[in-house]
Coordinates of C-alpha atoms and ligand atoms in Angstrom, one line a residue:
X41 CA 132.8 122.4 67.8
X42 CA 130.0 121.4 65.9
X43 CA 127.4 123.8 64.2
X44 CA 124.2 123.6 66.1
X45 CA 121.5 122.4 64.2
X46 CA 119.0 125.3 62.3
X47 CA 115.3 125.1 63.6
X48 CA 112.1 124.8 61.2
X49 CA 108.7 125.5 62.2
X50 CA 106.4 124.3 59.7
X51 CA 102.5 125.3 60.2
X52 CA 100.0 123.0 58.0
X53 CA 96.6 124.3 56.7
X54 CA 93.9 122.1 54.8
X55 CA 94.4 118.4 54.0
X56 CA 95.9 115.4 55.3
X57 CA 97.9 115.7 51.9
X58 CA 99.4 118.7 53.3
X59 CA 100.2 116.9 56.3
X60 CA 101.6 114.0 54.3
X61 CA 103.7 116.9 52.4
X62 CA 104.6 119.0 55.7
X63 CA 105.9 115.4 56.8
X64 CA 108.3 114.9 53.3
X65 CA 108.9 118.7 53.3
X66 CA 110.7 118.6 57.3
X67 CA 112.4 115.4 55.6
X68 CA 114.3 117.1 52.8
X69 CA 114.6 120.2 55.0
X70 CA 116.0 117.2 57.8
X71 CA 118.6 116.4 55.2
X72 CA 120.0 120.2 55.0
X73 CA 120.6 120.1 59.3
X74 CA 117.2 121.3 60.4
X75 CA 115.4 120.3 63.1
X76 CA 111.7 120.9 63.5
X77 CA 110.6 123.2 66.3
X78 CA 106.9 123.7 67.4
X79 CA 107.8 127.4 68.3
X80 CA 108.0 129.9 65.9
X81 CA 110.0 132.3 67.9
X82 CA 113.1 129.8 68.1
X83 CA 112.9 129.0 64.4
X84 CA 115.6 130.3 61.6
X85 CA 112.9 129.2 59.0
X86 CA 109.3 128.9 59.1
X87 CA 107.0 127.6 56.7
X88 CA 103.3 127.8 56.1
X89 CA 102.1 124.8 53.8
X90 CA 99.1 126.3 53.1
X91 CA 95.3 125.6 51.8
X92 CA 93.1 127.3 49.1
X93 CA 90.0 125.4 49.1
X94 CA 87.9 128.3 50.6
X95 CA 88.6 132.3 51.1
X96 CA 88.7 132.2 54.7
X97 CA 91.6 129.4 54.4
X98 CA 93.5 131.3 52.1
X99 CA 93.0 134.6 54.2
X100 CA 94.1 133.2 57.6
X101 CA 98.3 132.5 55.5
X102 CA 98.3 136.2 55.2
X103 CA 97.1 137.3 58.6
X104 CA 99.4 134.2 59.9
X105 CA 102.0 135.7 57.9
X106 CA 101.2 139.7 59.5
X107 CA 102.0 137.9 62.8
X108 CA 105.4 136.9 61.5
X109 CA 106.4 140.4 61.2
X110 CA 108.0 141.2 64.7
X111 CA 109.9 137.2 64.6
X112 CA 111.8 138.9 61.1
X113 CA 112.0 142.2 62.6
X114 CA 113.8 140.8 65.9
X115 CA 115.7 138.1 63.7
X116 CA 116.3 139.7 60.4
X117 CA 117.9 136.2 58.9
X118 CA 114.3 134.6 59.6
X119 CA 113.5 132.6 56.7
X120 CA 109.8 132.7 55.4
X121 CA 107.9 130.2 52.9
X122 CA 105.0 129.8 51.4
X123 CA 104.2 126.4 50.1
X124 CA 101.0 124.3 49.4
X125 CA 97.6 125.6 47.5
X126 CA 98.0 129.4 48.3
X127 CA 101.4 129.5 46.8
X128 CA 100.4 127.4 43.9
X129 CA 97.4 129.7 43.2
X130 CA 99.2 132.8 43.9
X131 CA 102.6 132.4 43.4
X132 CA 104.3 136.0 43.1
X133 CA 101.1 137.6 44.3
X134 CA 102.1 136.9 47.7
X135 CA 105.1 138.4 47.9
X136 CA 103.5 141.1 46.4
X137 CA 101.3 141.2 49.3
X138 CA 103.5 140.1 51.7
X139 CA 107.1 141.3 51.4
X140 CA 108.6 139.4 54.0
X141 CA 108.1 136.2 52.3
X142 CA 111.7 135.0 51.4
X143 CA 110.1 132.2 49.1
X144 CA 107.1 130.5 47.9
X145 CA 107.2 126.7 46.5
X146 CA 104.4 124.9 44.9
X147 CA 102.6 121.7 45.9
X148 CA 104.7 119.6 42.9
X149 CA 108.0 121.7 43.8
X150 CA 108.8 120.3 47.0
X151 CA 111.7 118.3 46.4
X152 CA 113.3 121.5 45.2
X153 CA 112.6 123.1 48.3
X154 CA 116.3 122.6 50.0
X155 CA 117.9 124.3 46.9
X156 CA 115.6 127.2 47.5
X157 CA 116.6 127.8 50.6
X158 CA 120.0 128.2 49.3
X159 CA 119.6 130.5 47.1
X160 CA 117.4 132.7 49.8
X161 CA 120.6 132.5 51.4
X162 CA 122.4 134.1 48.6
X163 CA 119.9 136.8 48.9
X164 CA 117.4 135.7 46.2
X165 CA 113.7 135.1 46.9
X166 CA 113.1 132.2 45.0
X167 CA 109.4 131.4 43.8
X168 CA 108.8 128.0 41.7
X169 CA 105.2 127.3 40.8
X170 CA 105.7 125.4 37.6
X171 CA 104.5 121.8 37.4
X172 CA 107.6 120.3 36.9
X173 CA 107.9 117.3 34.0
X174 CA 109.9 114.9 37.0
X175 CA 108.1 113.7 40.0
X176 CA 108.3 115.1 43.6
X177 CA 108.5 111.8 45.3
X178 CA 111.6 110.4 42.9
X179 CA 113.7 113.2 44.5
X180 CA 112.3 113.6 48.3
X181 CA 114.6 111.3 50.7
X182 CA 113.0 107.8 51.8
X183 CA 111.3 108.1 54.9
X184 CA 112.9 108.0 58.1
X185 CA 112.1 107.0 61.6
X186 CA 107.6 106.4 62.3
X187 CA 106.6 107.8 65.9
X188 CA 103.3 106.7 65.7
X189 CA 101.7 103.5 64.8
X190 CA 99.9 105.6 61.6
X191 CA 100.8 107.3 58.4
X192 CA 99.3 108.8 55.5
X193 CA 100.8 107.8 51.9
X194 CA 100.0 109.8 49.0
X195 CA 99.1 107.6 46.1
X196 CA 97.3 109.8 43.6
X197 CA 97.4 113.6 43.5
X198 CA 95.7 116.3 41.2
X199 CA 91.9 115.9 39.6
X200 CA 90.7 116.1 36.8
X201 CA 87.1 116.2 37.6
X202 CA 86.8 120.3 37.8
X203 CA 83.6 120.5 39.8
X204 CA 82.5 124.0 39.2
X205 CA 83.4 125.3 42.5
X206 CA 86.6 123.9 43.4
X207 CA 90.0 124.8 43.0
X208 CA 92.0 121.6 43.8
X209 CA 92.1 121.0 39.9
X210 CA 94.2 124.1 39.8
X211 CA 96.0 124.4 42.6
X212 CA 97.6 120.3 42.5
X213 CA 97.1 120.2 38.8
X214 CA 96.2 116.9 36.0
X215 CA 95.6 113.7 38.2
X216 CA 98.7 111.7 38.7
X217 CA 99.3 108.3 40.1
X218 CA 102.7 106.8 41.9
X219 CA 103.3 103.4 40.1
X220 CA 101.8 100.7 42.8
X221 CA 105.6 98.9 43.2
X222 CA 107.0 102.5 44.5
X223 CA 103.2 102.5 46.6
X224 CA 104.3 99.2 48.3
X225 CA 108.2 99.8 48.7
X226 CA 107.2 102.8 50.5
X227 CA 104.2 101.1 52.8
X228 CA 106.9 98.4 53.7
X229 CA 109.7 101.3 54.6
X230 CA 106.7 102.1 56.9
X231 CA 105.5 99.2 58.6
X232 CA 109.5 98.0 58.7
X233 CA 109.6 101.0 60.9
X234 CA 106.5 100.4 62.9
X235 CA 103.4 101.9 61.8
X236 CA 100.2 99.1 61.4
X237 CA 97.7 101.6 59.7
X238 CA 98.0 103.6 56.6
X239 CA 95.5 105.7 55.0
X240 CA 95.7 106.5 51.2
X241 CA 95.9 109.5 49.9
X242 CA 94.7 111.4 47.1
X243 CA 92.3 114.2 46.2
X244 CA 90.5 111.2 44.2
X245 CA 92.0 108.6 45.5
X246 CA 89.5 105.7 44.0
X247 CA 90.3 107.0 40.5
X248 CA 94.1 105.3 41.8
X249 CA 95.5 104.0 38.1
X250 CA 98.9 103.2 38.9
X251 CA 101.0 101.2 36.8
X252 CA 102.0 97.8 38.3
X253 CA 104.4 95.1 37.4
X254 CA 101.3 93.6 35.4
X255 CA 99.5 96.1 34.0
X256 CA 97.6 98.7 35.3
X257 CA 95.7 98.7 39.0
X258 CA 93.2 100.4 40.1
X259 CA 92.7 100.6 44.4
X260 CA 91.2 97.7 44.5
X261 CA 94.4 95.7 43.3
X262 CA 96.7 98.0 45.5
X263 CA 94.9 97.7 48.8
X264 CA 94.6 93.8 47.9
X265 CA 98.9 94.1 47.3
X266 CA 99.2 96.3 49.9
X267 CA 97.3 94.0 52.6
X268 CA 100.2 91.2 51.7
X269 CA 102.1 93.2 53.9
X270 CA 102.8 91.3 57.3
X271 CA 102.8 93.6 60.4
X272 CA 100.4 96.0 58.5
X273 CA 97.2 96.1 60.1
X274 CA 94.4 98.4 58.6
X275 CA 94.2 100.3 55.4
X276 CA 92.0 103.3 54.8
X277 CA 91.8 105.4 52.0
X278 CA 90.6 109.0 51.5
X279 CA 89.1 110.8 49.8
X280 CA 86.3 109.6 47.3
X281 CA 84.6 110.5 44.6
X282 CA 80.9 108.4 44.1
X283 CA 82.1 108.2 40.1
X284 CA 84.7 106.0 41.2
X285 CA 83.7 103.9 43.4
X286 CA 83.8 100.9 41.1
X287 CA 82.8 96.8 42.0
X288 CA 86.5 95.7 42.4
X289 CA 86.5 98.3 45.3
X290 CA 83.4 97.8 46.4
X291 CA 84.6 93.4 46.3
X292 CA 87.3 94.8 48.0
X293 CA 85.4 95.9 51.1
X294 CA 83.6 92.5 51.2
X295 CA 86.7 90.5 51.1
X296 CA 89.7 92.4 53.0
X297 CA 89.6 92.5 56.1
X298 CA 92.4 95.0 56.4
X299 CA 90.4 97.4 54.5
X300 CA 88.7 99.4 57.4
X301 CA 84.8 99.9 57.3
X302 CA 85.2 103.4 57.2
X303 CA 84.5 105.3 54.1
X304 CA 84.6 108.9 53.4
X305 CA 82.1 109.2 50.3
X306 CA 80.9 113.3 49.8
X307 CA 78.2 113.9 47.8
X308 CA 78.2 117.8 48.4
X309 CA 74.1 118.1 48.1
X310 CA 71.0 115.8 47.5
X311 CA 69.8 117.9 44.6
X312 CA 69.6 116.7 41.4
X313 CA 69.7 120.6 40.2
X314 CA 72.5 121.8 42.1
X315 CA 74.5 118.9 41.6
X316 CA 74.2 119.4 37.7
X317 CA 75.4 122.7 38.1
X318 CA 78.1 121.7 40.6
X319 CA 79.4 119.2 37.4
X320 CA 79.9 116.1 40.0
X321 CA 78.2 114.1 36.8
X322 CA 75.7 112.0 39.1
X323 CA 72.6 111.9 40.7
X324 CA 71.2 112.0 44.1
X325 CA 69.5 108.8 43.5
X326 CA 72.9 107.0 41.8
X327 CA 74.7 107.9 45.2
X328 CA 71.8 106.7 47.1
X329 CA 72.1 103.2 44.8
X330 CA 76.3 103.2 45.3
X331 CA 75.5 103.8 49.1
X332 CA 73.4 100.7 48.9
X333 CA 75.3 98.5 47.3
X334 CA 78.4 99.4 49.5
X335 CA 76.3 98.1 52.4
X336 CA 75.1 95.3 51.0
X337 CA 79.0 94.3 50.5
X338 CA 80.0 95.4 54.1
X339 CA 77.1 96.1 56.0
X340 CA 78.9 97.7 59.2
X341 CA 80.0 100.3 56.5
X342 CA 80.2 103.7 58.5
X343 CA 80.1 106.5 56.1
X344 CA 81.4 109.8 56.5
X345 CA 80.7 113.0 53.9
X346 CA 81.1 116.5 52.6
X347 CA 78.3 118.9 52.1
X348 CA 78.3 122.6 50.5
X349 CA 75.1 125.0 51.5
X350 CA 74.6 128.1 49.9
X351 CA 75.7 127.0 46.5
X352 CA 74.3 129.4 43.5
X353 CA 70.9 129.5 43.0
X354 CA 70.0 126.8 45.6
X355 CA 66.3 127.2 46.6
X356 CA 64.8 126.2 50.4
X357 CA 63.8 123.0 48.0
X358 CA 67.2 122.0 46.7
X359 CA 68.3 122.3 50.5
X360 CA 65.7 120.3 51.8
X361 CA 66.7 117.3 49.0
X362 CA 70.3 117.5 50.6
X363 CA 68.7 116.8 54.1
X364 CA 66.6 114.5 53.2
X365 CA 69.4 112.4 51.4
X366 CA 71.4 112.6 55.0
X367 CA 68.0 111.1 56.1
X368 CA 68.1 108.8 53.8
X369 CA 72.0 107.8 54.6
X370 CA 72.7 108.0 57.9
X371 CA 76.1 109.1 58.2
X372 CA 78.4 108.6 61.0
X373 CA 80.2 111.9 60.3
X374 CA 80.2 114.7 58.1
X375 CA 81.6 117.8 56.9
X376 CA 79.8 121.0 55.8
X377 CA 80.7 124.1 54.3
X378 CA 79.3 127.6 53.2
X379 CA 80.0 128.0 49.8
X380 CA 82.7 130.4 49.0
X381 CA 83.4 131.4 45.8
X382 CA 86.9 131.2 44.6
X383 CA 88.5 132.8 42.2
X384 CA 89.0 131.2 38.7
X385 CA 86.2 128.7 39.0
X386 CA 83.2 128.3 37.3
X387 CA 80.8 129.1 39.8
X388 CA 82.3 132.0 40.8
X389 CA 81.0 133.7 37.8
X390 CA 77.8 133.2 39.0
X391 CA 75.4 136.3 40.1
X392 CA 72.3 134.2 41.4
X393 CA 74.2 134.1 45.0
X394 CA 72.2 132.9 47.9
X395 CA 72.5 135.4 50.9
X396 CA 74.9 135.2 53.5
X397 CA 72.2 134.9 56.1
X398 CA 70.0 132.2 54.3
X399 CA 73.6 129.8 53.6
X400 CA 74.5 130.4 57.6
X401 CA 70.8 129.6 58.8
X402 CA 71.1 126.3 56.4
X403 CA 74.2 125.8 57.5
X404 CA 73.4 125.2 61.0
X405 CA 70.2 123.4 60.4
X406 CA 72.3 120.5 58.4
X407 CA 74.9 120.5 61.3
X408 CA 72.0 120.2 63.8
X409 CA 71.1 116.6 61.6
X410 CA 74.5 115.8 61.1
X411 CA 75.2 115.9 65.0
X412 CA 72.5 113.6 66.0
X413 CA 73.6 110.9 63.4
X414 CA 76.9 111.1 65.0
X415 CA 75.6 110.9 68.5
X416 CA 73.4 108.0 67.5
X417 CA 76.3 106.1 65.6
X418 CA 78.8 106.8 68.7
X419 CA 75.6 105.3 70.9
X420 CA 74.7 102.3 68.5
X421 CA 78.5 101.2 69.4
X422 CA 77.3 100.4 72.8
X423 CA 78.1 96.9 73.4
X424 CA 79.9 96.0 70.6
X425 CA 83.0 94.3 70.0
X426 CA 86.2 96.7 67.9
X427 CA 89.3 96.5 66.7
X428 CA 91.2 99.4 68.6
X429 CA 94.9 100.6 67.7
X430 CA 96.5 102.9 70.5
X431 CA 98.4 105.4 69.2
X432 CA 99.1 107.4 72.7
X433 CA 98.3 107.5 76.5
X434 CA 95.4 109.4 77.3
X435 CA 94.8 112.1 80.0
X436 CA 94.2 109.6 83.3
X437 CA 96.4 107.3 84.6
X438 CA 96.3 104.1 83.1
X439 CA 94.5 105.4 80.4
X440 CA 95.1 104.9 76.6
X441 CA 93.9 106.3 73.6
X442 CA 93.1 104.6 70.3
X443 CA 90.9 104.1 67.1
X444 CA 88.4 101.8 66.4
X445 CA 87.9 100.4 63.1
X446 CA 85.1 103.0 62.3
X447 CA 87.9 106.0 63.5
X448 CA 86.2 107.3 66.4
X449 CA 88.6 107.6 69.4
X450 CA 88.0 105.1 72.0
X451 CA 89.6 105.3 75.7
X452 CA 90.9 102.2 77.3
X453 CA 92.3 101.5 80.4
X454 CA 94.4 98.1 80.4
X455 CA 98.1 97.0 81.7
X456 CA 100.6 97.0 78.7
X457 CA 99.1 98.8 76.2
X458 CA 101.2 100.9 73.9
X459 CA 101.0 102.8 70.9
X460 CA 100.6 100.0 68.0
X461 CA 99.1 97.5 70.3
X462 CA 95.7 96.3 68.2
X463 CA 93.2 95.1 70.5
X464 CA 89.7 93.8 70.4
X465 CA 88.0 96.3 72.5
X466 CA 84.2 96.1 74.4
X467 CA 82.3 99.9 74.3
X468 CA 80.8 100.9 77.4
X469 CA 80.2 104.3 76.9
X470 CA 80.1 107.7 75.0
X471 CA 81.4 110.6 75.7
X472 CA 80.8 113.7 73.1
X473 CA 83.6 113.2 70.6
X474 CA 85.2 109.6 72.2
X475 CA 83.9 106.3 73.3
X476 CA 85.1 104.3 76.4
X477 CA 85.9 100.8 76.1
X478 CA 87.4 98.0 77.8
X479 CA 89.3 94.7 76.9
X480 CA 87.5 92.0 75.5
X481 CA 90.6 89.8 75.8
X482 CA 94.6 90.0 76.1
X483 CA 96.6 91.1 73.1
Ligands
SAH273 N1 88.5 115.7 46.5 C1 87.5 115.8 47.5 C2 87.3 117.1 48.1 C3 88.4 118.1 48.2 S1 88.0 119.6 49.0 C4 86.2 115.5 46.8 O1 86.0 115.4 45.6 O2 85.2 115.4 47.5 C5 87.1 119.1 50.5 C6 85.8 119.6 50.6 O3 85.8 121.1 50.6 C7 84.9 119.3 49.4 O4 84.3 118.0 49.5 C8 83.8 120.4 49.5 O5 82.7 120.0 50.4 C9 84.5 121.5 50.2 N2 84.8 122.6 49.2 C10 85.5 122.6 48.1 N3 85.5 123.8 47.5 C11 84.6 124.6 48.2 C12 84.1 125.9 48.1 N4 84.5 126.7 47.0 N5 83.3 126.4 49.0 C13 82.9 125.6 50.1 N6 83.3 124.4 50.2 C14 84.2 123.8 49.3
SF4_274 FE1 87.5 119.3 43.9 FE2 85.6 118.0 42.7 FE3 88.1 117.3 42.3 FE4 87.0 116.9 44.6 S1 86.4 115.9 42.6 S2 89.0 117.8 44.2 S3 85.6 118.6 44.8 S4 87.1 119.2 41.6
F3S275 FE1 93.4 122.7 50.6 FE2 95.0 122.1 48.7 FE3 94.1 120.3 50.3 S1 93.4 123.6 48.6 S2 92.1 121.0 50.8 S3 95.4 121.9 50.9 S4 94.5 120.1 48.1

């Protein structure tokens, strides 16, 4: 009789490099004789790969984790982890906190996560947070089976930049970046296995310096290698910093026509004052140039970015330079956060707080902007002629759902499709987060 296989519910928090991770993690987990399961209660492991980047992230593991409780009471062999940004940020703390936690692995450590579990299973509660001298990828298994026509492939991890609020510099550690032959044996693995899209990871992924068979590349070289690939599509890349957005990238975007005109470029605020004291080591006006000169090389360009309010010491003027640079862009989506202070960064030293009522009230007066330069992109598409890849059917009969080149979901109604069909698509309408389409022509 064979052993039935052991179940593994993995919850991911944050980034699409955690969901890149949660990916490799149910991999080397896969390798051990578990099978993922999207229920918690018929789990014999489950494992939060969690996010640091601001207090209420971090807070949500350990309520997530206070909801475990009954699942170990009923099933006292329930296996708990705690991987990603909280555990490398807190390591022992949280079992401190949180008794029930069998084991906590940081974001470098994963390859040793199988071993781990073993030794939970001699009755040890393992916790690794070292950065280890060898790296993760070099020991996680290749990648198996691709169910959807997309993937994410982490190319660069860690920063170096330390702006003054962030912990990503702390919690992934120096930057790193995979040598670009590994990059493309991987990217083939994937498109041999089906997927026509793959986004590039890193937490600055433009400052890419891999070493090649010739010498050192930067992104520019490896999306140019990368888009050599036959039966891969699109290539996207995420996420930016405006320091790094160099001319062979920017060429890049001219010339590629895999490259996807999609670019997520944050710029946190539009003040030349706050962005000093944030240390991002630019100016309002340099991004506003970059921004230019991107357009100029691809003018459909849609830009997408990431804005903090309530940053120390910000004044109603240093806000109203931030929307006024959103003016001045015109994004087609954006993110924005309250600041939250986090423990062991710079600015969280910092008494000149702005209150929580004045971030909130800024807060939704830059959403308010932001929404209506989505709606007008999303309308602007009226009419026009996109590439579309259908990754699944949607709701209606008939019905498929895909992404255009600028990422906004389009659906489609059309006989044949299927997830990795790439069609040219005509937009007919908006709807509030989607756009409906029709095809130009078959595929
Ligand atoms: N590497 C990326 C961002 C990583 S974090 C970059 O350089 O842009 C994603 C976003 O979270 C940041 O762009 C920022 O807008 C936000 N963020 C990071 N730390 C934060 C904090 N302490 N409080 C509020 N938002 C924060
Ligand atoms: Fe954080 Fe700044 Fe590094 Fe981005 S560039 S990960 S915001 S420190
Ligand atoms: Fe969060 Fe870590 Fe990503 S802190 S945003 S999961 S790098």
């Amino acid at each position: 009789m064979s052993e039935t296989p052991k179940k593994l519910h993995i919850k991911t928090y944050g980034c699409q490099m955690n969901v890149y991770d949660s990916e490799r993690m149910a991999e080397a987990m896969g390798a051990k004789g578990y099978e993922l399961t999207d229920d918690p209660a018929q789990a014999d492991m489950v494992l939060l790969n969690t996010c640091h980047i601001r207090e209420k992230a971090a807070e949500k593991v350990y309520s997530d984790l206070g909801r475990l409780k009954p699942f170990k009471d009923a099933k006292p062999d329930l296996k708990i982890g705690v991987a990603g940004c909280v555990a490398q940020a807190e390591g022992e703390e949280i079992r401190r906190r949180m008794p029930l936690v069998d084991l906590v692995v940081g974001s470098q450590n994963y390859h040793r996560l199988p071993d781990m579990v073993q030794a939970v299973e001699r009755g040890e509660k393992p916790v690794d947070t070292e950065f280890p001298l060898e790296d993760k990828f070099d020991h996680l298994p290749s990648r198996p089976q691709a169910a959807r026509p997309t993937a994410f492939l982490t190319v660069q991890e860690g920063c170096d930049k330390f702006c003054a609020f962030c912990v990503v510099p702390y919690t992934r550690g120096a930057e790193i970046s995979r040598p670009g032959g590994k990059v493309l044996t991987e990217a083939q693995k994937l498109v041999d296995k089906g997927v026509r899209e793959i986004t590039l990871l890193g937490q600055n992924v433009n400052g890419y310096h891999g070493e090649g068979p010739d010498g050192d590349w930067g992104l520019a070289r490896l999306v140019r290698e990368l888009a050599k690939i036959d039966g891969l599509e699109r290539i996207r890349y995420t996420t930016s910093h405006p320091n790094d957005m160099d001319d062979a990238l920017i060429a890049a975007h001219a010339e590629e026509r895999k490259l996807m005109p999609y670019l997520h470029l944050p710029v946190q605020s539009g003040s030349d004052r706050i962005l000093k004291a944030m240390n991002r080591k630019h100016t309002a006006e340099d991004y506003l140039r970059l921004i230019e000169k991107i357009r100029a090389a691809r003018p459909d360009m849609m830009l997408s970015g990431d804005f903090i309010v309530g940053f120390p010491g910000e004044t109603d003027q240093d806000f109203a330079d931030t929307m006024e640079l959103i003016r001045a862009v015109n994004y087609g989506a954006a993110f924005s956060f309250k600041y939250s202070p986090r423990p062991g960064t710079p600015a969280a030293d910092r008494k000149d707080v702005v209150p929580a009522e004045v971030a909130d009230a800024r807060l939704q007066e830059l959403q308010a902007l932001v929404t209506l330069q989505q709606r007008s992109a999303q309308e602007g598409m009226v009419g026009r002629e996109v590439g579309v890849l259908f990754e699944k059917p949607g709701r209606l009969e008939g019905q498929w759902v895909g992404k255009s080149d600028y990422l906004q979901a389009v659906h489609v109604r059309g006989e044949g499709l299927r997830p990795g069909i790439l069609a040219r698509v005509r937009i007919t309408g908006t709807a509030p987060n989607s756009l409906a389409g029709e095809l130009v022509a078959d595929f």
